[in-house]
Amino acid sequence: MSAAKRSGESYPPFAVTVDLAVFTIHEGTLAVLLVQRGDDPFAGHWALPGGFVGIAEDAASAAWRELAEETGLERFSGHLEQLATYSAPDRDPRMRVVSVAHVAFAPGLARSGPTAGSDAAAARWWPVEDLGLDADAPGEGSVDLAFDHADILRDALERVRSKIEYTTLAAQFADEPFTLADLRRVYAAVWGAAPDLGNFRRKVLSTPGFVVATEGRDEGDGRLGRPALLYRRGPATTLQPAMLRPDGPPAG
Amino acid sequence: MSAAKRSGESYPPFAVTVDLAVFTIHEGTLAVLLVQRGDDPFAGHWALPGGFVGIAEDAASAAWRELAEETGLERFSGHLEQLATYSAPDRDPRMRVVSVAHVAFAPGLARSGPTAGSDAAAARWWPVEDLGLDADAPGEGSVDLAFDHADILRDALERVRSKIEYTTLAAQFADEPFTLADLRRVYAAVWGAAPDLGNFRRKVLSTPGFVVATEGRDEGDGRLGRPALLYRRGPATTLQPAMLRPDGPPAG
DNA sequence: GCAAAAGTGTTAAGGTTACACCCATGG
DNA sequence: CCATGGGTGTAACCTTAACACTTTTGC
């Protein structure tokens, strides 16, 4: 190894890809973008969107490029970050592929339709609860994903769930301007349980720069009840102390 | 892109390496293992140990293998985890290399000498404070590391510093059996500031499974004062709520 | 007025901070 | 008996959890 590194000898060639777990909130539930594979291996199975890293770009650039292609959005306004790298030797039967997985999320992606610029056979937003990721036994009632994408998606989900605990990224899921109830629904969708209303407002409003108030009120057409104040995302990035999930983070 | 993926066309070939940021506590300070490069590029510069990922192994296996080779230890008893992947196109002038960086730490590594099984030109433990990582301007008083290893090391340091906040991994830095003062010195070395004595003990002892008491006492030879009780690592992995650093985590 | 949704208050419990203080041991 | 390090106690403060309650709107 270092011998090869020092002398510039031959080294094993790899393909390097990025895979994307793109989340959005659609009709109150957390949804992830999946594409259906046309060819073997795993023909017909659903998979995370992704593609090869080009010879002159880094993984982050490749991820941004794929994101634009798959979502059909020129300017993706949300958040993208590296998750982890998956490198099991048998993860792709055709060749030796190392995948740098990324997590992305943004508001309202599901509205414009995912297939706009996608070159996949089919693409759709799946509510994560319909994927049966928590079930230990795959098969019944669950979608079995291609390659190791179920592992990646599980890790991505946990990343998102924990990240909104100690950062302000939840606001990235909300369409601007948003009400505090909208923001709370983001937490409810991602965590599966809503934080206490009163404590939630206090937390958000007492964190400087989490949200900034606007002049407007939520004057919906047929909506009931008192109109809520509208907010935009503020400059703050971290929450301290963290917002706690109603049931707490998983052990381990 | 996905066209290539679907049809099995040609793809850009990459070299994939692992780089290791291996930490230990040596004489009360946090130290990292670096190797001195013998050849260009960056001949004479210090670098993180690492090597190519083999064609039949995953990145974690490669990291464990390198760890054993570089530290000369057959059974590495500490902790190893993936950090992130670094993939800038120009990070290695010779070829297109993607590196999956890992973080490792264990107690007492510096005692046995790092060069035992290493194939590097030279290897030594560097106190992290001597590396000048915090300085924005490299050069004066700081070691300039090869490739993007200063970036990797900065990220690795922040990972370790934050990880001991909410996990019991600090105990992985301590030789068993250890006193609570030993464990507190781990936090002091990693954070650069010691947590309050009384609060620290209460926190550790009130977290079930962080440490387990032993029968023994610390009966040193020429040591002064009251002998401390000795503990071993317990089965717990997470701390909740987290142990807070004296000055708090960095913003951003 | 009534239902619905937004927004405010209140109190008990528990954790943290920042100390001061006491205990055991070697010289 | 004194220095040294180990170990305990405590009061002010802050945050959270879990509610009950009030306000504003549309019908």
Coordinates of C-alpha atoms (C1' of nucleotides) in Angstrom, one line a residue, chain A residues 220-225 227, chain C residues 1-4, chain D residues 24-27:
Chain A
G220 CA -55.6 31.7 3.4
D221 CA -58.8 31.4 1.3
G222 CA -60.9 28.8 3.1
R223 CA -58.9 28.4 6.2
L224 CA -60.3 28.5 9.7
G225 CA -59.2 30.0 12.9
P227 CA -54.4 33.9 11.0
Chain C
dG1 C1' -72.3 31.5 19.5
dC2 C1' -69.4 27.8 18.1
dA3 C1' -65.5 25.4 16.2
dA4 C1' -60.9 25.9 14.8
Chain D
dT24 C1' -58.8 35.8 17.0
dT25 C1' -60.9 34.4 13.1
dG26 C1' -64.9 32.2 9.7
dC27 C1' -69.3 30.5 9.5

